Amino acid sequence: SQTIHQWPATLVQPVGSPLSLECTVEGTSNPNLYWYRQAAGRGLQLLFYSVGIGQISSEVPQNLSASRPQDRQFILSSKKLLLSDSGFYLCAWSGSNQPQHFGDGTRLSIL
Amino acid sequence: QKEVEQNSGPLSVPEGAIASLNCTYSDRGSQSFFWYRQYSGKSPELIMFIYSNGDKEDGRFTAQLNKASQYVSLLIRDSQPSDSATYLCAVDNTNAGKSTFGDGTTLTVKP
């Protein structure tokens, strides 16, 4: 069966520090991969999605970037975090034309 | 106009009642429709998906789709306090390669 791993579960970072969140999927090949952010009490904001290695689509211009160095690995990065980057970050995967399945999320607080 | 709209709620129903959650979408090319449940502080989990017009039942849950009216709904029969959560509607256009999520409806089931 397929599983998705996302870490860390919580993260506290100072303003201006770098960020790296990692997500890996097991049990499937060539998944579609997604990064979302959810502010408190709000809906999901799609940040990036990828349909294959090296293929990244950005939905929202910001100081975040994403990379997919391997088929089942998706990384969210930032060189300098802003206060507005705080939120609940979710990684998800799906097969072609299939529902998305989410990781447990990373709660990021910027101080 | 948002691409996927849901009543923000909160929706409150007594235990044992039927909860009705509604979702409208703007893209007539949408082909797949999903309902996710998100408990406070947790990641979304898929509870239902529907691709064809009509009703689809799974236990206490029924998804209803009307493509002509661009409307999808979720009915929860015999609501339980454990059903208290935010319910997210997601709509997928195959050509887009990604789902669009509504902002969610918060449901509270009172004992």
Short mmCIF file of C-alpha atoms in Angstrom, two decimals:
data_model
loop_
_atom_site.label_atom_id
_atom_site.label_comp_id
_atom_site.label_asym_id
_atom_site.label_seq_id
_atom_site.Cartn_x
_atom_site.Cartn_y
_atom_site.Cartn_z
CA SER A 1 0.00 0.00 0.00
CA GLN A 2 1.03 3.58 -0.52
CA THR A 3 2.27 5.76 2.31
CA ILE A 4 3.39 9.36 2.51
CA HIS A 5 5.92 10.66 5.01
CA GLN A 6 6.34 14.30 5.88
CA TRP A 7 8.67 15.78 8.46
CA PRO A 8 9.20 17.45 10.79
CA ALA A 9 5.79 17.59 12.50
CA THR A 10 6.48 20.97 14.09
CA LEU A 11 9.11 23.59 13.44
CA VAL A 12 9.92 26.93 15.04
CA GLN A 13 12.20 29.18 13.02
CA PRO A 14 13.41 32.78 13.35
CA VAL A 15 12.61 35.34 10.69
CA GLY A 16 15.22 35.33 7.95
CA SER A 17 16.31 31.74 8.50
CA PRO A 18 16.23 29.10 5.74
CA LEU A 19 13.67 26.31 5.46
CA SER A 20 13.65 22.80 4.11
CA LEU A 21 10.62 20.51 4.41
CA GLU A 22 10.75 17.05 2.94
CA CYS A 23 8.08 14.68 1.76
CA THR A 24 8.48 11.14 0.45
CA VAL A 25 6.01 8.66 -0.94
CA GLU A 26 6.29 4.88 -0.85
CA GLY A 27 4.48 2.16 -2.71
CA THR A 28 3.83 3.93 -5.99
CA SER A 29 5.76 5.30 -8.92
CA ASN A 30 5.50 8.59 -10.81
CA PRO A 31 2.99 10.15 -8.42
CA ASN A 32 1.68 13.67 -8.75
CA LEU A 33 3.03 15.62 -5.76
CA TYR A 34 1.68 18.75 -4.11
CA TRP A 35 2.60 21.30 -1.46
CA TYR A 36 -0.18 23.23 0.29
CA ARG A 37 -0.24 25.82 3.04
CA GLN A 38 -3.15 26.32 5.38
CA ALA A 39 -3.44 29.39 7.59
CA ALA A 40 -5.35 29.01 10.85
CA GLY A 41 -9.07 28.62 10.18
CA ARG A 42 -8.61 28.91 6.43
CA GLY A 43 -8.72 26.67 3.37
CA LEU A 44 -5.87 25.00 1.51
CA GLN A 45 -3.63 27.18 -0.61
CA LEU A 46 -1.84 25.23 -3.34
CA LEU A 47 1.81 26.30 -3.48
CA PHE A 48 3.44 23.90 -5.92
CA TYR A 49 2.62 20.74 -7.78
CA SER A 50 4.68 18.32 -9.82
CA VAL A 51 3.71 15.68 -12.36
CA GLY A 52 7.25 14.32 -12.74
CA ILE A 53 10.92 14.70 -11.84
CA GLY A 54 12.09 18.23 -12.48
CA GLN A 55 8.58 19.40 -13.44
CA ILE A 56 7.38 21.96 -10.92
CA SER A 57 4.43 24.30 -11.32
CA SER A 58 4.21 27.29 -9.03
CA GLU A 59 0.80 28.59 -8.08
CA VAL A 60 1.65 31.54 -5.88
CA PRO A 61 4.63 33.91 -6.30
CA GLN A 62 6.47 34.11 -2.98
CA ASN A 63 9.79 33.41 -1.35
CA LEU A 64 9.25 29.65 -1.40
CA SER A 65 10.56 27.15 -3.93
CA ALA A 66 10.08 23.45 -4.53
CA SER A 67 12.21 20.71 -6.00
CA ARG A 68 11.69 17.09 -6.95
CA PRO A 69 15.13 15.48 -7.05
CA GLN A 70 13.74 11.94 -7.14
CA ASP A 71 10.50 10.41 -8.37
CA ARG A 72 8.97 10.10 -4.90
CA GLN A 73 10.64 12.98 -3.09
CA PHE A 74 9.32 16.53 -2.93
CA ILE A 75 11.11 19.32 -1.07
CA LEU A 76 9.84 22.75 -0.07
CA SER A 77 12.49 25.39 0.58
CA SER A 78 13.03 28.99 1.43
CA LYS A 79 16.23 31.01 1.67
CA LYS A 80 14.78 33.58 4.08
CA LEU A 81 11.58 33.04 6.01
CA LEU A 82 9.06 35.81 6.57
CA LEU A 83 6.55 36.11 9.41
CA SER A 84 3.81 35.53 6.83
CA ASP A 85 5.24 32.07 6.07
CA SER A 86 3.79 30.70 9.29
CA GLY A 87 1.16 28.04 8.78
CA PHE A 88 0.36 24.38 8.40
CA TYR A 89 2.24 22.89 5.44
CA LEU A 90 0.81 19.82 3.82
CA CYS A 91 2.31 17.49 1.25
CA ALA A 92 0.01 15.30 -0.84
CA TRP A 93 0.29 12.74 -3.59
CA SER A 94 -2.10 11.33 -6.16
CA GLY A 95 -2.17 8.95 -9.07
CA SER A 96 -3.31 10.24 -12.43
CA ASN A 97 -6.96 11.40 -12.14
CA GLN A 98 -7.10 10.01 -8.60
CA PRO A 99 -7.86 11.58 -5.20
CA GLN A 100 -5.07 13.25 -3.28
CA HIS A 101 -3.73 11.72 -0.10
CA PHE A 102 -2.14 13.95 2.49
CA GLY A 103 0.80 13.61 4.82
CA ASP A 104 0.47 14.49 8.49
CA GLY A 105 1.66 18.05 7.89
CA THR A 106 4.27 20.38 9.37
CA ARG A 107 3.19 23.17 11.67
CA LEU A 108 5.62 26.05 11.06
CA SER A 109 5.89 28.98 13.43
CA ILE A 110 8.05 31.97 12.58
CA LEU A 111 9.34 34.08 15.46
CA GLN B 1 -16.32 34.23 -8.01
CA LYS B 2 -14.36 31.42 -6.41
CA GLU B 3 -13.82 28.30 -8.47
CA VAL B 4 -15.18 26.08 -5.67
CA GLU B 5 -17.59 27.52 -3.13
CA GLN B 6 -18.81 26.06 0.11
CA ASN B 7 -20.95 27.50 2.89
CA SER B 8 -18.42 28.42 5.56
CA GLY B 9 -20.78 27.53 8.37
CA PRO B 10 -20.54 26.69 11.09
CA LEU B 11 -23.24 24.11 10.58
CA SER B 12 -24.67 22.67 13.76
CA VAL B 13 -26.90 19.58 13.91
CA PRO B 14 -28.10 17.42 16.80
CA GLU B 15 -26.78 13.92 17.21
CA GLY B 16 -28.70 11.47 15.01
CA ALA B 17 -29.77 14.09 12.47
CA ILE B 18 -28.80 14.35 8.80
CA ALA B 19 -26.05 16.86 8.01
CA SER B 20 -26.10 18.31 4.51
CA LEU B 21 -22.97 19.94 3.11
CA ASN B 22 -23.03 21.73 -0.20
CA CYS B 23 -20.48 22.71 -2.83
CA THR B 24 -20.74 24.53 -6.16
CA TYR B 25 -18.05 24.83 -8.80
CA SER B 26 -17.52 27.05 -11.81
CA ASP B 27 -15.50 24.93 -14.25
CA ARG B 28 -17.87 22.92 -16.45
CA GLY B 29 -14.93 20.75 -17.52
CA SER B 30 -14.59 19.34 -14.01
CA GLN B 31 -14.71 15.58 -13.99
CA SER B 32 -13.84 14.32 -10.51
CA PHE B 33 -15.24 15.41 -7.17
CA PHE B 34 -13.95 14.63 -3.71
CA TRP B 35 -14.94 15.19 -0.10
CA TYR B 36 -12.31 15.37 2.62
CA ARG B 37 -12.74 15.54 6.37
CA GLN B 38 -10.28 17.54 8.44
CA TYR B 39 -10.23 17.36 12.22
CA SER B 40 -8.81 20.35 14.04
CA GLY B 41 -5.02 20.32 13.87
CA LYS B 42 -4.91 17.31 11.56
CA SER B 43 -4.45 16.81 7.83
CA PRO B 44 -7.39 16.20 5.47
CA GLU B 45 -8.51 12.63 4.86
CA LEU B 46 -10.50 11.46 1.87
CA ILE B 47 -13.99 10.21 2.74
CA MET B 48 -15.84 10.14 -0.59
CA PHE B 49 -15.30 10.61 -4.30
CA ILE B 50 -17.78 10.71 -7.15
CA TYR B 51 -17.34 10.92 -10.90
CA SER B 52 -20.84 10.43 -12.35
CA ASN B 53 -24.14 12.22 -11.93
CA GLY B 54 -26.35 10.80 -9.21
CA ASP B 55 -25.82 9.44 -5.75
CA LYS B 56 -23.00 7.38 -4.28
CA GLU B 57 -23.42 5.82 -0.86
CA ASP B 58 -20.78 4.57 1.54
CA GLY B 59 -22.04 3.70 4.99
CA ARG B 60 -23.53 6.81 6.57
CA PHE B 61 -22.15 9.04 3.82
CA THR B 62 -23.85 9.87 0.51
CA ALA B 63 -22.27 12.04 -2.17
CA GLN B 64 -24.59 13.62 -4.73
CA LEU B 65 -23.45 15.11 -8.03
CA ASN B 66 -25.39 17.22 -10.50
CA LYS B 67 -23.09 18.35 -13.31
CA ALA B 68 -25.81 20.35 -15.08
CA SER B 69 -26.24 22.48 -11.96
CA GLN B 70 -22.51 22.32 -11.12
CA TYR B 71 -23.37 21.15 -7.66
CA VAL B 72 -22.03 18.43 -5.40
CA SER B 73 -23.20 17.62 -1.90
CA LEU B 74 -22.38 15.35 1.00
CA LEU B 75 -25.04 13.93 3.29
CA ILE B 76 -24.13 12.43 6.64
CA ARG B 77 -26.89 10.30 8.14
CA ASP B 78 -27.20 9.55 11.84
CA SER B 79 -24.62 12.25 12.62
CA GLN B 80 -22.31 11.53 15.53
CA PRO B 81 -20.24 13.92 17.67
CA SER B 82 -17.17 12.28 16.08
CA ASP B 83 -18.32 13.71 12.73
CA SER B 84 -17.57 17.22 14.05
CA ALA B 85 -14.88 18.50 11.69
CA THR B 86 -14.29 20.73 8.69
CA TYR B 87 -15.39 19.19 5.39
CA LEU B 88 -13.52 20.18 2.25
CA CYS B 89 -14.90 19.85 -1.25
CA ALA B 90 -12.35 19.37 -4.05
CA VAL B 91 -12.92 19.46 -7.80
CA ASP B 92 -10.56 18.04 -10.39
CA ASN B 93 -10.27 18.97 -14.04
CA THR B 94 -8.19 16.31 -15.77
CA ASN B 95 -6.62 18.86 -18.08
CA ALA B 96 -5.49 21.00 -15.16
CA GLY B 97 -3.61 18.16 -13.45
CA LYS B 98 -4.62 19.37 -10.01
CA SER B 99 -7.61 19.74 -7.72
CA THR B 100 -9.19 22.97 -6.58
CA PHE B 101 -10.35 23.00 -2.97
CA GLY B 102 -13.14 24.94 -1.36
CA ASP B 103 -12.50 26.73 1.93
CA GLY B 104 -14.46 24.10 3.85
CA THR B 105 -17.61 23.90 5.97
CA THR B 106 -17.25 23.38 9.71
CA LEU B 107 -19.75 20.89 11.12
CA THR B 108 -20.57 20.55 14.80
CA VAL B 109 -22.70 17.62 15.96
CA LYS B 110 -24.17 18.28 19.40
CA PRO B 111 -24.88 15.35 21.75
#
